[in-house]
Amino acid sequence: MVKAICYTVAAILVCVGLFIFSELYMMKQIDEFAVALDSLYEKIENETATREDGYAVRTLWTDKKSKLQILVPHNDISYVDYWLSEACGLLYNGNYELALGKVEVLKEIAKNLPDAYRIRLENIF
């Protein structure tokens, strides 16, 4: 009986630790992506952004998404891919005004994405 209780408590502690680690890990990855988006946004706003700046953010996102595939559904990851590809295409054509709008959407997605998968009561039920 004591063994079963100890195993149950240990399993619960491992699960709680795993949930906390995954949340912190996801926040770190998204925060790094958000910082890159902020930098790109400022460059676009000043009309100094080049397509290489957009591709650098895309490369960073490719690295981040390979790590986030376990924690975030593929639909949300492809949604970020879609908006980022559009922004890079607009930067390639030098259309700063429209690219600014796409990056603004990406910033909002990066801000809201971690909240959608946090361990919270409203996300469970």
Short mmCIF file of N, CA, C and O in Angstrom, two decimals:
data_model
loop_
_atom_site.label_atom_id
_atom_site.label_comp_id
_atom_site.label_asym_id
_atom_site.label_seq_id
_atom_site.Cartn_x
_atom_site.Cartn_y
_atom_site.Cartn_z
N MET A 1 0.82 -1.19 0.00
CA MET A 1 0.00 0.00 0.00
C MET A 1 0.87 1.27 0.00
O MET A 1 0.61 2.19 -0.74
N VAL A 2 1.90 1.29 0.84
CA VAL A 2 2.79 2.44 0.92
C VAL A 2 3.55 2.61 -0.39
O VAL A 2 3.76 3.72 -0.87
N LYS A 3 3.95 1.47 -0.97
CA LYS A 3 4.67 1.51 -2.24
C LYS A 3 3.81 2.14 -3.34
O LYS A 3 4.28 2.96 -4.12
N ALA A 4 2.56 1.76 -3.39
CA ALA A 4 1.65 2.28 -4.41
C ALA A 4 1.46 3.79 -4.25
O ALA A 4 1.44 4.54 -5.23
N ILE A 5 1.34 4.24 -3.03
CA ILE A 5 1.18 5.68 -2.77
C ILE A 5 2.45 6.42 -3.17
O ILE A 5 2.38 7.48 -3.80
N CYS A 6 3.60 5.85 -2.84
CA CYS A 6 4.87 6.49 -3.21
C CYS A 6 5.01 6.57 -4.73
O CYS A 6 5.45 7.60 -5.26
N TYR A 7 4.68 5.51 -5.43
CA TYR A 7 4.76 5.52 -6.89
C TYR A 7 3.79 6.53 -7.50
O TYR A 7 4.12 7.22 -8.46
N THR A 8 2.61 6.61 -6.95
CA THR A 8 1.62 7.57 -7.45
C THR A 8 2.09 9.00 -7.24
O THR A 8 2.01 9.83 -8.15
N VAL A 9 2.60 9.30 -6.05
CA VAL A 9 3.11 10.64 -5.77
C VAL A 9 4.30 10.95 -6.67
O VAL A 9 4.41 12.06 -7.21
N ALA A 10 5.18 9.98 -6.88
CA ALA A 10 6.34 10.18 -7.75
C ALA A 10 5.89 10.45 -9.19
O ALA A 10 6.44 11.34 -9.85
N ALA A 11 4.90 9.72 -9.66
CA ALA A 11 4.39 9.93 -11.02
C ALA A 11 3.76 11.31 -11.17
O ALA A 11 3.97 12.00 -12.18
N ILE A 12 3.03 11.73 -10.16
CA ILE A 12 2.42 13.06 -10.20
C ILE A 12 3.50 14.14 -10.21
O ILE A 12 3.41 15.11 -10.98
N LEU A 13 4.53 13.98 -9.40
CA LEU A 13 5.62 14.96 -9.37
C LEU A 13 6.37 15.02 -10.70
O LEU A 13 6.75 16.10 -11.15
N VAL A 14 6.59 13.87 -11.31
CA VAL A 14 7.26 13.84 -12.62
C VAL A 14 6.40 14.55 -13.66
O VAL A 14 6.92 15.35 -14.46
N CYS A 15 5.10 14.31 -13.64
CA CYS A 15 4.20 14.97 -14.60
C CYS A 15 4.19 16.48 -14.39
O CYS A 15 4.27 17.25 -15.35
N VAL A 16 4.10 16.92 -13.16
CA VAL A 16 4.10 18.36 -12.86
C VAL A 16 5.43 18.98 -13.31
O VAL A 16 5.45 20.05 -13.94
N GLY A 17 6.53 18.31 -13.04
CA GLY A 17 7.83 18.80 -13.47
C GLY A 17 7.93 18.89 -14.99
O GLY A 17 8.46 19.86 -15.54
N LEU A 18 7.40 17.89 -15.68
CA LEU A 18 7.40 17.88 -17.14
C LEU A 18 6.55 19.03 -17.69
O LEU A 18 6.95 19.70 -18.64
N PHE A 19 5.39 19.26 -17.11
CA PHE A 19 4.53 20.36 -17.55
C PHE A 19 5.22 21.71 -17.34
O PHE A 19 5.17 22.57 -18.22
N ILE A 20 5.84 21.90 -16.22
CA ILE A 20 6.53 23.17 -15.94
C ILE A 20 7.70 23.36 -16.91
O ILE A 20 7.88 24.44 -17.47
N PHE A 21 8.48 22.31 -17.12
CA PHE A 21 9.61 22.40 -18.04
C PHE A 21 9.14 22.72 -19.45
O PHE A 21 9.73 23.59 -20.13
N SER A 22 8.09 22.05 -19.92
CA SER A 22 7.63 22.29 -21.29
C SER A 22 7.10 23.71 -21.46
O SER A 22 7.32 24.33 -22.50
N GLU A 23 6.44 24.22 -20.46
CA GLU A 23 5.94 25.59 -20.52
C GLU A 23 7.09 26.60 -20.57
O GLU A 23 7.09 27.53 -21.39
N LEU A 24 8.07 26.42 -19.72
CA LEU A 24 9.22 27.32 -19.70
C LEU A 24 10.02 27.24 -21.00
O LEU A 24 10.47 28.25 -21.54
N TYR A 25 10.16 26.03 -21.51
CA TYR A 25 10.90 25.83 -22.75
C TYR A 25 10.19 26.51 -23.91
O TYR A 25 10.82 27.18 -24.74
N MET A 26 8.87 26.33 -24.00
CA MET A 26 8.11 26.95 -25.07
C MET A 26 8.18 28.47 -24.98
O MET A 26 8.37 29.15 -25.99
N MET A 27 8.08 29.01 -23.78
CA MET A 27 8.16 30.46 -23.59
C MET A 27 9.53 30.99 -24.07
O MET A 27 9.59 32.03 -24.72
N LYS A 28 10.59 30.27 -23.75
CA LYS A 28 11.93 30.71 -24.16
C LYS A 28 12.06 30.73 -25.68
O LYS A 28 12.57 31.70 -26.24
N GLN A 29 11.59 29.70 -26.33
CA GLN A 29 11.68 29.62 -27.79
C GLN A 29 10.86 30.72 -28.46
O GLN A 29 11.33 31.39 -29.38
N ILE A 30 9.65 30.93 -27.98
CA ILE A 30 8.78 31.95 -28.57
C ILE A 30 9.32 33.35 -28.28
O ILE A 30 9.24 34.24 -29.14
N ASP A 31 9.86 33.56 -27.09
CA ASP A 31 10.42 34.88 -26.75
C ASP A 31 11.59 35.25 -27.66
O ASP A 31 11.71 36.39 -28.10
N GLU A 32 12.44 34.28 -27.97
CA GLU A 32 13.57 34.54 -28.87
C GLU A 32 13.06 34.89 -30.27
O GLU A 32 13.60 35.78 -30.93
N PHE A 33 12.02 34.20 -30.71
CA PHE A 33 11.42 34.49 -32.01
C PHE A 33 10.78 35.88 -32.00
O PHE A 33 10.89 36.64 -32.97
N ALA A 34 10.12 36.23 -30.90
CA ALA A 34 9.47 37.53 -30.78
C ALA A 34 10.49 38.67 -30.82
O ALA A 34 10.23 39.73 -31.41
N VAL A 35 11.65 38.48 -30.22
CA VAL A 35 12.70 39.49 -30.26
C VAL A 35 13.17 39.71 -31.71
O VAL A 35 13.36 40.86 -32.15
N ALA A 36 13.32 38.64 -32.45
CA ALA A 36 13.72 38.76 -33.86
C ALA A 36 12.63 39.47 -34.67
O ALA A 36 12.94 40.28 -35.54
N LEU A 37 11.37 39.17 -34.36
CA LEU A 37 10.27 39.85 -35.05
C LEU A 37 10.26 41.34 -34.73
O LEU A 37 9.99 42.16 -35.62
N ASP A 38 10.52 41.70 -33.47
CA ASP A 38 10.56 43.11 -33.10
C ASP A 38 11.66 43.85 -33.87
O ASP A 38 11.45 44.97 -34.34
N SER A 39 12.80 43.22 -34.00
CA SER A 39 13.91 43.81 -34.74
C SER A 39 13.54 43.99 -36.21
O SER A 39 13.80 45.04 -36.81
N LEU A 40 12.93 42.96 -36.79
CA LEU A 40 12.51 43.05 -38.18
C LEU A 40 11.44 44.12 -38.36
O LEU A 40 11.47 44.88 -39.33
N TYR A 41 10.53 44.22 -37.43
CA TYR A 41 9.47 45.23 -37.49
C TYR A 41 10.07 46.64 -37.51
O TYR A 41 9.65 47.48 -38.31
N GLU A 42 11.05 46.88 -36.66
CA GLU A 42 11.68 48.20 -36.62
C GLU A 42 12.40 48.52 -37.93
O GLU A 42 12.34 49.65 -38.42
N LYS A 43 13.07 47.52 -38.49
CA LYS A 43 13.76 47.74 -39.76
C LYS A 43 12.77 48.02 -40.88
O LYS A 43 13.03 48.86 -41.75
N ILE A 44 11.66 47.31 -40.88
CA ILE A 44 10.65 47.55 -41.91
C ILE A 44 10.04 48.94 -41.73
O ILE A 44 9.80 49.66 -42.71
N GLU A 45 9.80 49.30 -40.50
CA GLU A 45 9.24 50.62 -40.20
C GLU A 45 10.15 51.74 -40.70
O GLU A 45 9.68 52.75 -41.23
N ASN A 46 11.44 51.53 -40.56
CA ASN A 46 12.43 52.52 -41.03
C ASN A 46 12.77 52.35 -42.51
O ASN A 46 13.60 53.09 -43.04
N GLU A 47 12.17 51.35 -43.13
CA GLU A 47 12.40 51.00 -44.54
C GLU A 47 13.87 50.70 -44.84
O GLU A 47 14.40 51.05 -45.88
N THR A 48 14.51 50.04 -43.87
CA THR A 48 15.90 49.62 -44.06
C THR A 48 16.01 48.09 -44.13
O THR A 48 17.12 47.58 -44.27
N ALA A 49 14.90 47.40 -44.04
CA ALA A 49 14.92 45.94 -44.06
C ALA A 49 15.20 45.44 -45.47
O ALA A 49 14.76 46.02 -46.46
N THR A 50 15.95 44.37 -45.53
CA THR A 50 16.23 43.71 -46.81
C THR A 50 15.62 42.31 -46.75
O THR A 50 15.18 41.84 -45.70
N ARG A 51 15.64 41.66 -47.89
CA ARG A 51 15.09 40.30 -47.90
C ARG A 51 15.92 39.37 -47.03
O ARG A 51 15.41 38.41 -46.47
N GLU A 52 17.22 39.68 -46.88
CA GLU A 52 18.07 38.85 -46.03
C GLU A 52 17.63 38.94 -44.57
O GLU A 52 17.75 37.96 -43.83
N ASP A 53 17.13 40.10 -44.15
CA ASP A 53 16.60 40.22 -42.79
C ASP A 53 15.40 39.31 -42.60
O ASP A 53 15.27 38.64 -41.57
N GLY A 54 14.53 39.29 -43.57
CA GLY A 54 13.37 38.40 -43.50
C GLY A 54 13.79 36.94 -43.52
O GLY A 54 13.24 36.12 -42.78
N TYR A 55 14.75 36.61 -44.36
CA TYR A 55 15.21 35.23 -44.42
C TYR A 55 15.94 34.81 -43.15
O TYR A 55 15.89 33.64 -42.75
N ALA A 56 16.60 35.76 -42.49
CA ALA A 56 17.26 35.45 -41.21
C ALA A 56 16.21 35.10 -40.15
O ALA A 56 16.41 34.15 -39.37
N VAL A 57 15.10 35.83 -40.13
CA VAL A 57 14.03 35.52 -39.19
C VAL A 57 13.41 34.17 -39.55
O VAL A 57 13.09 33.37 -38.68
N ARG A 58 13.27 33.91 -40.84
CA ARG A 58 12.72 32.62 -41.26
C ARG A 58 13.64 31.47 -40.86
O ARG A 58 13.18 30.42 -40.40
N THR A 59 14.94 31.65 -40.99
CA THR A 59 15.90 30.63 -40.57
C THR A 59 15.81 30.39 -39.06
O THR A 59 15.83 29.24 -38.61
N LEU A 60 15.70 31.48 -38.30
CA LEU A 60 15.53 31.35 -36.86
C LEU A 60 14.25 30.58 -36.54
O LEU A 60 14.24 29.69 -35.68
N TRP A 61 13.16 30.91 -37.23
CA TRP A 61 11.90 30.22 -37.00
C TRP A 61 12.00 28.74 -37.36
O TRP A 61 11.45 27.89 -36.65
N THR A 62 12.71 28.41 -38.42
CA THR A 62 12.88 27.01 -38.81
C THR A 62 13.56 26.23 -37.70
O THR A 62 13.18 25.10 -37.39
N ASP A 63 14.56 26.86 -37.08
CA ASP A 63 15.23 26.22 -35.95
C ASP A 63 14.28 26.06 -34.76
O ASP A 63 14.23 25.01 -34.13
N LYS A 64 13.51 27.11 -34.47
CA LYS A 64 12.60 27.07 -33.33
C LYS A 64 11.47 26.08 -33.55
O LYS A 64 11.08 25.35 -32.64
N LYS A 65 10.92 26.05 -34.75
CA LYS A 65 9.77 25.19 -34.97
C LYS A 65 10.14 23.71 -34.90
O LYS A 65 9.32 22.89 -34.51
N SER A 66 11.38 23.38 -35.25
CA SER A 66 11.79 21.98 -35.13
C SER A 66 11.79 21.54 -33.67
O SER A 66 11.57 20.36 -33.38
N LYS A 67 12.00 22.49 -32.77
CA LYS A 67 11.98 22.17 -31.34
C LYS A 67 10.57 22.25 -30.75
O LYS A 67 10.28 21.62 -29.75
N LEU A 68 9.72 23.05 -31.37
CA LEU A 68 8.37 23.25 -30.83
C LEU A 68 7.35 22.26 -31.37
O LEU A 68 6.21 22.23 -30.89
N GLN A 69 7.72 21.45 -32.35
CA GLN A 69 6.78 20.52 -32.96
C GLN A 69 6.16 19.56 -31.95
O GLN A 69 5.06 19.09 -32.13
N ILE A 70 6.87 19.30 -30.87
CA ILE A 70 6.36 18.38 -29.84
C ILE A 70 5.28 19.05 -29.01
O ILE A 70 4.31 18.40 -28.60
N LEU A 71 5.41 20.37 -28.79
CA LEU A 71 4.54 21.07 -27.86
C LEU A 71 3.39 21.83 -28.52
O LEU A 71 2.38 22.08 -27.88
N VAL A 72 3.56 22.22 -29.78
CA VAL A 72 2.58 23.04 -30.47
C VAL A 72 2.03 22.26 -31.66
O VAL A 72 2.81 21.66 -32.41
N PRO A 73 0.72 22.27 -31.86
CA PRO A 73 0.15 21.56 -33.02
C PRO A 73 0.70 22.08 -34.35
O PRO A 73 1.03 23.26 -34.49
N HIS A 74 0.77 21.21 -35.32
CA HIS A 74 1.35 21.53 -36.60
C HIS A 74 0.58 22.63 -37.33
O HIS A 74 1.16 23.39 -38.10
N ASN A 75 -0.72 22.72 -37.10
CA ASN A 75 -1.51 23.77 -37.75
C ASN A 75 -1.05 25.15 -37.33
O ASN A 75 -0.96 26.06 -38.15
N ASP A 76 -0.76 25.34 -36.06
CA ASP A 76 -0.29 26.64 -35.58
C ASP A 76 1.09 26.96 -36.11
O ASP A 76 1.40 28.11 -36.42
N ILE A 77 1.92 25.96 -36.22
CA ILE A 77 3.27 26.17 -36.76
C ILE A 77 3.18 26.53 -38.24
O ILE A 77 3.86 27.45 -38.71
N SER A 78 2.32 25.87 -38.98
CA SER A 78 2.19 26.19 -40.41
C SER A 78 1.55 27.57 -40.60
O SER A 78 1.82 28.25 -41.60
N TYR A 79 0.74 28.00 -39.65
CA TYR A 79 0.15 29.33 -39.70
C TYR A 79 1.25 30.39 -39.61
O TYR A 79 1.25 31.37 -40.37
N VAL A 80 2.20 30.20 -38.72
CA VAL A 80 3.35 31.12 -38.61
C VAL A 80 4.18 31.06 -39.89
O VAL A 80 4.61 32.10 -40.40
N ASP A 81 4.38 29.86 -40.42
CA ASP A 81 5.13 29.70 -41.68
C ASP A 81 4.48 30.52 -42.80
O ASP A 81 5.16 31.18 -43.58
N TYR A 82 3.17 30.44 -42.88
CA TYR A 82 2.42 31.14 -43.92
C TYR A 82 2.63 32.65 -43.83
O TYR A 82 2.98 33.30 -44.83
N TRP A 83 2.42 33.22 -42.66
CA TRP A 83 2.56 34.67 -42.50
C TRP A 83 4.00 35.12 -42.71
O TRP A 83 4.26 36.18 -43.27
N LEU A 84 4.94 34.32 -42.25
CA LEU A 84 6.34 34.66 -42.41
C LEU A 84 6.76 34.61 -43.88
O LEU A 84 7.51 35.47 -44.35
N SER A 85 6.26 33.64 -44.61
CA SER A 85 6.56 33.56 -46.04
C SER A 85 5.99 34.75 -46.79
O SER A 85 6.64 35.30 -47.70
N GLU A 86 4.79 35.16 -46.41
CA GLU A 86 4.21 36.33 -47.06
C GLU A 86 5.03 37.59 -46.77
O GLU A 86 5.27 38.40 -47.66
N ALA A 87 5.45 37.74 -45.53
CA ALA A 87 6.26 38.91 -45.16
C ALA A 87 7.58 38.91 -45.92
O ALA A 87 8.01 39.96 -46.42
N CYS A 88 8.20 37.76 -46.05
CA CYS A 88 9.47 37.67 -46.78
C CYS A 88 9.27 37.99 -48.26
O CYS A 88 10.10 38.67 -48.87
N GLY A 89 8.18 37.52 -48.82
CA GLY A 89 7.87 37.83 -50.22
C GLY A 89 7.66 39.31 -50.44
O GLY A 89 8.11 39.88 -51.45
N LEU A 90 6.99 39.95 -49.52
CA LEU A 90 6.77 41.39 -49.63
C LEU A 90 8.07 42.18 -49.45
O LEU A 90 8.29 43.18 -50.12
N LEU A 91 8.93 41.70 -48.56
CA LEU A 91 10.24 42.34 -48.41
C LEU A 91 11.08 42.18 -49.67
O LEU A 91 11.80 43.09 -50.07
N TYR A 92 10.96 41.03 -50.29
CA TYR A 92 11.70 40.76 -51.53
C TYR A 92 11.31 41.77 -52.60
O TYR A 92 12.15 42.23 -53.37
N ASN A 93 10.01 42.13 -52.63
CA ASN A 93 9.52 43.10 -53.61
C ASN A 93 9.65 44.54 -53.14
O ASN A 93 9.28 45.46 -53.87
N GLY A 94 10.12 44.75 -51.92
CA GLY A 94 10.30 46.09 -51.40
C GLY A 94 9.00 46.77 -50.97
O GLY A 94 8.94 47.98 -50.84
N ASN A 95 7.97 45.97 -50.71
CA ASN A 95 6.67 46.51 -50.30
C ASN A 95 6.63 46.57 -48.77
O ASN A 95 6.09 45.68 -48.12
N TYR A 96 7.20 47.63 -48.22
CA TYR A 96 7.35 47.73 -46.77
C TYR A 96 6.03 47.89 -46.05
O TYR A 96 5.85 47.38 -44.95
N GLU A 97 5.11 48.59 -46.66
CA GLU A 97 3.83 48.87 -45.98
C GLU A 97 3.06 47.57 -45.71
O GLU A 97 2.57 47.36 -44.61
N LEU A 98 2.95 46.73 -46.72
CA LEU A 98 2.24 45.47 -46.53
C LEU A 98 3.03 44.49 -45.66
O LEU A 98 2.46 43.74 -44.87
N ALA A 99 4.35 44.50 -45.80
CA ALA A 99 5.19 43.63 -44.98
C ALA A 99 5.07 43.99 -43.51
O ALA A 99 5.08 43.11 -42.64
N LEU A 100 4.90 45.26 -43.23
CA LEU A 100 4.74 45.72 -41.85
C LEU A 100 3.48 45.11 -41.24
O LEU A 100 3.49 44.66 -40.09
N GLY A 101 2.41 45.06 -42.02
CA GLY A 101 1.17 44.44 -41.53
C GLY A 101 1.33 42.96 -41.26
O GLY A 101 0.81 42.43 -40.27
N LYS A 102 2.04 42.26 -42.11
CA LYS A 102 2.26 40.82 -41.92
C LYS A 102 3.09 40.56 -40.67
O LYS A 102 2.81 39.64 -39.90
N VAL A 103 4.13 41.37 -40.46
CA VAL A 103 4.97 41.18 -39.27
C VAL A 103 4.18 41.54 -38.01
O VAL A 103 4.37 40.92 -36.96
N GLU A 104 3.29 42.50 -38.11
CA GLU A 104 2.43 42.85 -36.97
C GLU A 104 1.56 41.66 -36.58
O GLU A 104 1.39 41.35 -35.39
N VAL A 105 1.03 40.96 -37.57
CA VAL A 105 0.24 39.75 -37.30
C VAL A 105 1.12 38.69 -36.66
O VAL A 105 0.72 38.03 -35.70
N LEU A 106 2.33 38.52 -37.16
CA LEU A 106 3.26 37.55 -36.59
C LEU A 106 3.59 37.87 -35.14
O LEU A 106 3.70 36.97 -34.30
N LYS A 107 3.76 39.16 -34.84
CA LYS A 107 4.04 39.55 -33.46
C LYS A 107 2.87 39.19 -32.55
O LYS A 107 3.07 38.73 -31.42
N GLU A 108 1.67 39.38 -33.04
CA GLU A 108 0.48 39.05 -32.25
C GLU A 108 0.37 37.53 -32.05
O GLU A 108 0.03 37.06 -30.97
N ILE A 109 0.68 36.77 -33.08
CA ILE A 109 0.66 35.31 -32.97
C ILE A 109 1.70 34.86 -31.94
O ILE A 109 1.41 34.01 -31.09
N ALA A 110 2.90 35.43 -32.01
CA ALA A 110 3.96 35.06 -31.07
C ALA A 110 3.58 35.42 -29.64
O ALA A 110 3.96 34.73 -28.70
N LYS A 111 2.83 36.49 -29.49
CA LYS A 111 2.39 36.89 -28.14
C LYS A 111 1.31 35.95 -27.60
O LYS A 111 1.32 35.61 -26.42
N ASN A 112 0.42 35.51 -28.47
CA ASN A 112 -0.72 34.70 -28.03
C ASN A 112 -0.47 33.19 -28.06
O ASN A 112 -1.19 32.44 -27.39
N LEU A 113 0.49 32.74 -28.81
CA LEU A 113 0.72 31.30 -28.97
C LEU A 113 1.02 30.59 -27.64
O LEU A 113 0.39 29.56 -27.36
N PRO A 114 1.91 31.08 -26.82
CA PRO A 114 2.18 30.36 -25.56
C PRO A 114 0.96 30.30 -24.63
O PRO A 114 0.74 29.30 -23.95
N ASP A 115 0.15 31.35 -24.63
CA ASP A 115 -1.02 31.36 -23.75
C ASP A 115 -2.04 30.30 -24.14
O ASP A 115 -2.76 29.78 -23.30
N ALA A 116 -2.09 29.97 -25.42
CA ALA A 116 -3.05 28.98 -25.89
C ALA A 116 -2.72 27.57 -25.42
O ALA A 116 -3.61 26.71 -25.36
N TYR A 117 -1.46 27.33 -25.05
CA TYR A 117 -1.05 25.97 -24.66
C TYR A 117 -0.52 25.89 -23.25
O TYR A 117 0.06 24.87 -22.86
N ARG A 118 -0.74 26.93 -22.48
CA ARG A 118 -0.36 26.89 -21.06
C ARG A 118 -1.28 25.96 -20.31
O ARG A 118 -2.43 25.76 -20.67
N ILE A 119 -0.75 25.41 -19.23
CA ILE A 119 -1.56 24.57 -18.36
C ILE A 119 -2.40 25.50 -17.49
O ILE A 119 -1.94 26.00 -16.47
N ARG A 120 -3.59 25.75 -17.95
CA ARG A 120 -4.55 26.60 -17.24
C ARG A 120 -5.90 25.92 -17.24
O ARG A 120 -6.19 25.08 -18.10
N LEU A 121 -6.71 26.32 -16.32
CA LEU A 121 -8.04 25.73 -16.21
C LEU A 121 -8.86 25.96 -17.47
O LEU A 121 -9.52 25.04 -17.96
N GLU A 122 -8.81 27.17 -18.04
CA GLU A 122 -9.61 27.46 -19.23
C GLU A 122 -9.10 26.72 -20.46
O GLU A 122 -9.87 26.51 -21.42
N ASN A 123 -7.85 26.30 -20.49
CA ASN A 123 -7.33 25.53 -21.62
C ASN A 123 -7.64 24.03 -21.47
O ASN A 123 -7.57 23.31 -22.44
N ILE A 124 -7.95 23.62 -20.27
CA ILE A 124 -8.24 22.20 -20.04
C ILE A 124 -9.70 21.90 -20.33
O ILE A 124 -10.04 20.88 -20.92
N PHE A 125 -10.57 22.79 -19.91
CA PHE A 125 -12.01 22.54 -20.09
C PHE A 125 -12.59 23.36 -21.17
O PHE A 125 -12.52 24.29 -21.61
#
